[in-house]
Tab-separated table of C-alpha atoms and ligand atoms in Angstrom:
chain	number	residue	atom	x	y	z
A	1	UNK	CA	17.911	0.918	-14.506
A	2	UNK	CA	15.876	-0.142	-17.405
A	3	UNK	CA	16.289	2.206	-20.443
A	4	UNK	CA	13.777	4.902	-21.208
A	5	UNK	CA	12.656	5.098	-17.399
A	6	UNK	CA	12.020	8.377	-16.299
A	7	UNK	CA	11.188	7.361	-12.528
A	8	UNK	CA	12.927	4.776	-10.356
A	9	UNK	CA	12.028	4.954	-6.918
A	10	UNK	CA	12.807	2.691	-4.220
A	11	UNK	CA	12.058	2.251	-0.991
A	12	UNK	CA	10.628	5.437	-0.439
A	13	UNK	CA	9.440	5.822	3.055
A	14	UNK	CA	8.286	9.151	4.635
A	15	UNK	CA	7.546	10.170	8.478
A	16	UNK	CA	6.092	12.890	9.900
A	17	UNK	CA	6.913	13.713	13.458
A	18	UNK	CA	3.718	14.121	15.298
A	19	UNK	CA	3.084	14.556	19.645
A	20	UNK	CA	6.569	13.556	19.811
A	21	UNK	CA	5.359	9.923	17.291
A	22	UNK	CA	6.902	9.589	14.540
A	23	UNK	CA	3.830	8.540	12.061
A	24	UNK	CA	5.118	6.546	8.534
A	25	UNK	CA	2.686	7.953	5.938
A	26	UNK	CA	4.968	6.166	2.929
A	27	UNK	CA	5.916	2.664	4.392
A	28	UNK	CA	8.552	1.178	1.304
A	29	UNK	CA	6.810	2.166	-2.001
A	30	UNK	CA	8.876	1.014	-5.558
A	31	UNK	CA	7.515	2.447	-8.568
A	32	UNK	CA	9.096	2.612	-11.801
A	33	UNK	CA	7.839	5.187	-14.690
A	34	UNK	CA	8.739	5.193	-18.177
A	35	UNK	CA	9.391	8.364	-20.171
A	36	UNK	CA	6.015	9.269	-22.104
A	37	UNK	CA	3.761	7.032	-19.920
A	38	UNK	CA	0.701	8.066	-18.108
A	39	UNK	CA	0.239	7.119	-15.047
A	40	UNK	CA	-3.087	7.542	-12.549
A	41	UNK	CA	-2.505	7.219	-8.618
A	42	UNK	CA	-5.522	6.430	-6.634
A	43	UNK	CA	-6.215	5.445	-2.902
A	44	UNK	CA	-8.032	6.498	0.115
A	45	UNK	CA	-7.754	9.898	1.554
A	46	UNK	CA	-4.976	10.196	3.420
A	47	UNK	CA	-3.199	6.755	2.010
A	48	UNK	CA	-0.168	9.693	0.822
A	49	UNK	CA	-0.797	10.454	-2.208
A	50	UNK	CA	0.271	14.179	-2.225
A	51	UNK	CA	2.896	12.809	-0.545
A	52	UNK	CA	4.299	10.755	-2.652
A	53	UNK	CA	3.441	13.248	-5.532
A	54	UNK	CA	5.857	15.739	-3.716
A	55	UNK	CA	8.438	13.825	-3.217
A	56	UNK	CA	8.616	12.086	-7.158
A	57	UNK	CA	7.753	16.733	-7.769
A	58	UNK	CA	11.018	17.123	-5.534
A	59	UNK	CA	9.126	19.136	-3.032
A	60	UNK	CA	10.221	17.246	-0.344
A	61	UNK	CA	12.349	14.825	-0.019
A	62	UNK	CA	12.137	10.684	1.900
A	63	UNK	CA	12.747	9.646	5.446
A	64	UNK	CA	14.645	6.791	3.673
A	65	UNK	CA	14.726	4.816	0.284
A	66	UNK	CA	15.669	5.975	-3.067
A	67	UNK	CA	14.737	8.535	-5.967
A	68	UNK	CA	16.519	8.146	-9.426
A	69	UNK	CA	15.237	11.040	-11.621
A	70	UNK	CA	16.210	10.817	-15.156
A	71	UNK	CA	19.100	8.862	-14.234
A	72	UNK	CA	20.037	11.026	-11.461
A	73	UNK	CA	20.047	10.065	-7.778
A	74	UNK	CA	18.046	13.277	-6.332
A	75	UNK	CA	17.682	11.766	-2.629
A	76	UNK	CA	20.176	13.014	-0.979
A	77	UNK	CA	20.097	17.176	-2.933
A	78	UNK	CA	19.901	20.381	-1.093
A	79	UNK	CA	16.737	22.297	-1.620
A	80	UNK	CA	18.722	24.656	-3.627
A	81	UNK	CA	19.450	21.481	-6.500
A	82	UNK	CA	15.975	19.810	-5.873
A	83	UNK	CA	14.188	23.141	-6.743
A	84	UNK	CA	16.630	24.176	-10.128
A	85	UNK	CA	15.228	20.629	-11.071
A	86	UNK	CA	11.863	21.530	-10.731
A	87	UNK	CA	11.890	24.623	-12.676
A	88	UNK	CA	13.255	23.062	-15.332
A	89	UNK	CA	11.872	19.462	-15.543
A	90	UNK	CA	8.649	19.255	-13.959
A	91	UNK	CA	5.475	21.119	-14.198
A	92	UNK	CA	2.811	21.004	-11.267
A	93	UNK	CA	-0.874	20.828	-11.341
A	94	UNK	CA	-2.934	21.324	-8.614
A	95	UNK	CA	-6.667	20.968	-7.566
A	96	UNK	CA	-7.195	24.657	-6.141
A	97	UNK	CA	-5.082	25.857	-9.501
A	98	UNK	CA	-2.637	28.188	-7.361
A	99	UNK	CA	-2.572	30.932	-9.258
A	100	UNK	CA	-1.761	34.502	-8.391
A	101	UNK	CA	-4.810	36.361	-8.169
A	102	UNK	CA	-3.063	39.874	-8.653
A	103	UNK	CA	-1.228	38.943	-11.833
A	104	UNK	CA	-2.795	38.351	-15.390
A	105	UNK	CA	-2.781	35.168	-16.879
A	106	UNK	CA	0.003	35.697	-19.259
A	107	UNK	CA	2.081	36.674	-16.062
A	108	UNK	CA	1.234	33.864	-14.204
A	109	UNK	CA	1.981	31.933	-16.848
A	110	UNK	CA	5.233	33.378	-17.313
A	111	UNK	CA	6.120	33.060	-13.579
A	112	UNK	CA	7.762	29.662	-13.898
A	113	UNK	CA	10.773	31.236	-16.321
A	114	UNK	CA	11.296	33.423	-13.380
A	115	UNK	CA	12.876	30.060	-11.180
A	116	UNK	CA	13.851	28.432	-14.216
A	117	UNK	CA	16.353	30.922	-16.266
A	118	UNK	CA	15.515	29.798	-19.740
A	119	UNK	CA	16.595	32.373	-21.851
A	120	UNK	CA	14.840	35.332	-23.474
A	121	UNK	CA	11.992	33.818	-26.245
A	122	UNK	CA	10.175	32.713	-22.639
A	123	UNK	CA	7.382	34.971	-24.295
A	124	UNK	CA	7.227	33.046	-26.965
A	125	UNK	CA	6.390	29.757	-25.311
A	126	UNK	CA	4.272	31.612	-22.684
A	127	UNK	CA	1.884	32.378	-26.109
A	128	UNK	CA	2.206	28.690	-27.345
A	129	UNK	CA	0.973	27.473	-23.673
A	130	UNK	CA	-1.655	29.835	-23.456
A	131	UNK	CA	-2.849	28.787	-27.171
A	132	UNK	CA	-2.405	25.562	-26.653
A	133	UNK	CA	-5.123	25.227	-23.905
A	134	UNK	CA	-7.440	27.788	-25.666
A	135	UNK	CA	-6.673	30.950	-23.668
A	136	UNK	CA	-5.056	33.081	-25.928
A	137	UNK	CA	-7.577	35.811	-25.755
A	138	UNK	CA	-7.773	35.688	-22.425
A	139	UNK	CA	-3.801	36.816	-21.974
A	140	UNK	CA	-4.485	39.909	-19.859
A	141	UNK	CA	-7.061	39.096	-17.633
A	142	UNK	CA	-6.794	38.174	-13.820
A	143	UNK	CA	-7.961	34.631	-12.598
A	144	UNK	CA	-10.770	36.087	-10.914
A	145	UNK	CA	-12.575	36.772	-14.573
A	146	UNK	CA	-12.079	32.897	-15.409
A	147	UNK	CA	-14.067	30.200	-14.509
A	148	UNK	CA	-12.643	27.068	-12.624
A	149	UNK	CA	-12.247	25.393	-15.948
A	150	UNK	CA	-10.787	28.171	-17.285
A	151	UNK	CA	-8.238	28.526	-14.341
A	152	UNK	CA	-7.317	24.672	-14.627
A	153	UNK	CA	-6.483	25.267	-18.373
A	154	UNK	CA	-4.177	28.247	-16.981
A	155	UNK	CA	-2.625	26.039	-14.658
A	156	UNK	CA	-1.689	23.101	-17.151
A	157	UNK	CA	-0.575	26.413	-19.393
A	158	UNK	CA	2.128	27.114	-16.636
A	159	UNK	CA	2.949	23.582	-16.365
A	160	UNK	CA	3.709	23.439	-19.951
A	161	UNK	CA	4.971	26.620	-20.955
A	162	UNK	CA	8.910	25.551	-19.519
A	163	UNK	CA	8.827	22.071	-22.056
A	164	UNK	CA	9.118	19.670	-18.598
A	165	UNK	CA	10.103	16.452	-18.934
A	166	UNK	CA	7.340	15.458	-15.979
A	167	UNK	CA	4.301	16.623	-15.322
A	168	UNK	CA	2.313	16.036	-11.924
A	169	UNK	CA	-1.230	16.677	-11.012
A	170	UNK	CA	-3.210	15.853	-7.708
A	171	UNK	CA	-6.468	15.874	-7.530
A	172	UNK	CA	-6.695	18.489	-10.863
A	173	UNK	CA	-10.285	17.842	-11.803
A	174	UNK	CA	-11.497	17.527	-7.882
A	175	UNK	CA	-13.015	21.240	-8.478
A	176	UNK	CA	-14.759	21.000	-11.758
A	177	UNK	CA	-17.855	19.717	-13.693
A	178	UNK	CA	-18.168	16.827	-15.495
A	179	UNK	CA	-18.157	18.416	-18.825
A	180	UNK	CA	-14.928	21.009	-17.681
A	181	UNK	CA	-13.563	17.693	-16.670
A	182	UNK	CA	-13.705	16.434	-20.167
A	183	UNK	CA	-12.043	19.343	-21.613
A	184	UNK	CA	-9.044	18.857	-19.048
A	185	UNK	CA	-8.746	15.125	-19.699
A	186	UNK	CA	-8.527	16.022	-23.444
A	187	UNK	CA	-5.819	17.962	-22.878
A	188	UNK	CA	-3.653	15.556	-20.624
A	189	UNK	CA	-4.500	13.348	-23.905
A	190	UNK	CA	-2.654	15.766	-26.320
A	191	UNK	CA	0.028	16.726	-23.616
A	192	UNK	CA	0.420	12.795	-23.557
A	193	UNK	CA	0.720	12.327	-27.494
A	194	UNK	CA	3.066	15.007	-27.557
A	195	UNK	CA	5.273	12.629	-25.634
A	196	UNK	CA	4.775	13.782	-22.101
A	197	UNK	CA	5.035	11.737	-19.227
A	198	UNK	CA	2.228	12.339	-16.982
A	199	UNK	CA	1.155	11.084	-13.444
A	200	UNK	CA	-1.730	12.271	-11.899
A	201	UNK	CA	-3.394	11.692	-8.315
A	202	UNK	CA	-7.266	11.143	-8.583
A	203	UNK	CA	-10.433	10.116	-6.797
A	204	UNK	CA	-12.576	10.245	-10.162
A	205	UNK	CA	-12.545	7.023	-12.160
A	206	UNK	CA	-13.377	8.993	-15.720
A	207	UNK	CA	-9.787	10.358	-15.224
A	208	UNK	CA	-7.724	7.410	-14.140
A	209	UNK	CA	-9.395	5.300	-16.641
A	210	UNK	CA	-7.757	7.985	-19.501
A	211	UNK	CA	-4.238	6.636	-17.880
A	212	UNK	CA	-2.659	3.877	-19.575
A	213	UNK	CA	-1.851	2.161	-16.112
A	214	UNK	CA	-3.480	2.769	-12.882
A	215	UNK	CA	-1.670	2.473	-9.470
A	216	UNK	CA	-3.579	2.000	-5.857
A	217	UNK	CA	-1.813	3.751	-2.561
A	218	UNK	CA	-3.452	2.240	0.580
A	219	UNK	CA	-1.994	3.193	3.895
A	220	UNK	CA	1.520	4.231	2.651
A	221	UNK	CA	1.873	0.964	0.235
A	222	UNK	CA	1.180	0.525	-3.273
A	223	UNK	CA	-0.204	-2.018	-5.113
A	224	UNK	CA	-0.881	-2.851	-8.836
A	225	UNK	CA	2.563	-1.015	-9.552
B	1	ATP	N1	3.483	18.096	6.630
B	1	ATP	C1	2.852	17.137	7.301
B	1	ATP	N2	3.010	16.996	8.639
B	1	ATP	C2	2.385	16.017	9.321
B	1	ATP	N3	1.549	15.119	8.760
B	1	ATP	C3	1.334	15.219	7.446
B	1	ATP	C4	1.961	16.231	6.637
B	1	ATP	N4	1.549	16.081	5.348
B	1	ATP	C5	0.710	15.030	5.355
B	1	ATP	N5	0.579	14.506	6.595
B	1	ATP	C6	-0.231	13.344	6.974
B	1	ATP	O1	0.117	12.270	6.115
B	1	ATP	C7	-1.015	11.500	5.782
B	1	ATP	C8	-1.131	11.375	4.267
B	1	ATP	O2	-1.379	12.667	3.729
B	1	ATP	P1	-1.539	12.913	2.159
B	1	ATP	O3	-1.838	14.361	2.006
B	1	ATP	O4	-0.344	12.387	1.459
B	1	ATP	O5	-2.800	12.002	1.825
B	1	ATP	P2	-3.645	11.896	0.456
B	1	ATP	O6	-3.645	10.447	0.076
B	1	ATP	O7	-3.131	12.878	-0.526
B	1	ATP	O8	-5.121	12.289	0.955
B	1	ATP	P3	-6.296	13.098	0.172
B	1	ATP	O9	-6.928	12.119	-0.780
B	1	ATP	O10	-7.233	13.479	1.274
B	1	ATP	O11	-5.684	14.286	-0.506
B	1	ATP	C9	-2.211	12.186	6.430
B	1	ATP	O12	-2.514	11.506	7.635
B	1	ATP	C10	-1.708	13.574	6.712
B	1	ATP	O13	-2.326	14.124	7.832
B	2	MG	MG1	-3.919	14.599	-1.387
């Protein structure tokens, strides 16, 4: 494995079972990530994107092929190993935000030290998130006051506050404004320079042309990679 890689899959391959068919949505992708790169995924809908993205996320794991994370072979983990990795090394970002509507923003924010067991000054880094995208103030409100900007910048706040090593976003600008996108793309610019590796799954070419490399999934293979 090259030094400094983050990401070395190989391989990967990923079926669904479907009217007794088993459909390949992944059909042998290799991809290779180095630690503080940022990365943009695009392709059709449906190509298996948020596939992919769950797998290198350890949501799920292949049909076949390989996954070294961080120098460790994650294929072949129980759910129970794949999800202590999560907690601790990778932080998710989603289009529809996933927050909890009946917990403030400071909880939600918190909720990730809740998987991960990271010791007690987890309220001190749940602050430092929250300033860091601008929502400070906001601490005690529910999502419902925000706006969709507002809840995206909550989101990446979660993602951040554990320190991961990864951090994964599909589609996380798919709901917002131009201008709201703007302020999100200026953050995965500081979360980059703060040594971050990033890969995120978009349609919108003002986002995947702030990546330093861009990567094209069509029908389970990738190209450009
Ligand atoms: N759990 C599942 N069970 C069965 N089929 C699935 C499952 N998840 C995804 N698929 C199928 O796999 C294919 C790829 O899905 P995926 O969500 O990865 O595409 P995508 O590139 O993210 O698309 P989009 O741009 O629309 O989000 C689709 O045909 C989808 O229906
Ligand atoms: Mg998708």
């Amino acid at each position: 494995m090259p030094s400094g890689s983050l990401i070395e899959a190989r391989g990967l391959v990923k079926s669904y079972r479907r009217a007794e068919r088993s459909l390949p949505v992944l059909r042998g992708v290799d991809l290779s990530v180095s630690a503080g790169e940022f990365l943009a995924i695009m392709g059709p809908s449906g190509s298996g994107k948020s596939t992919l993205l769950h797998i290198l996320g350890c949501l799920d794991s292949p049909s076949e092929g390989r996954y070294v994370l961080d120098g460790r072979d994650v294929t072949q983990l129980s759910d129970r190993a794949l999800s202590r990795i999560r907690a601790r090394h990778i932080g998710f970002v989603f289009q529809t935000f996933n927050l909890i509507p009946s917990l403030t923003l400071q909880e939600n924010i918190a909720l990730p030290f809740a998987y991960a067991d990271l010791g007690d000054d987890f309220q001190a880094r749940v602050q430092r998130s929250m300033a860091q995208v601008g929502l400070a103030e906001r601490r005690d409100h529910l999502p419902s006051a925000l706006s969709g900007g507002e809840m995206q910048r909550a989101a990446i706040a979660r993602a951040l506050a554990v320190g991961p090593k990864l951090i994964l976003a599909d589609e996380p600008t798919g709901n917002l404004d131009a201008g709201t996108t703007r302020d999100i793309l200026n953050l995965f610019a500081s979360m980059h320079a703060g040594g971050a590796t990033i890969i995120v799954v978009t349609h919108d070419r003002d986002v995947a042309a702030a990546a330093r490399r861009c990567i094209l999934l069509t029908d389970g293979v990738l190209s450009g990679a």
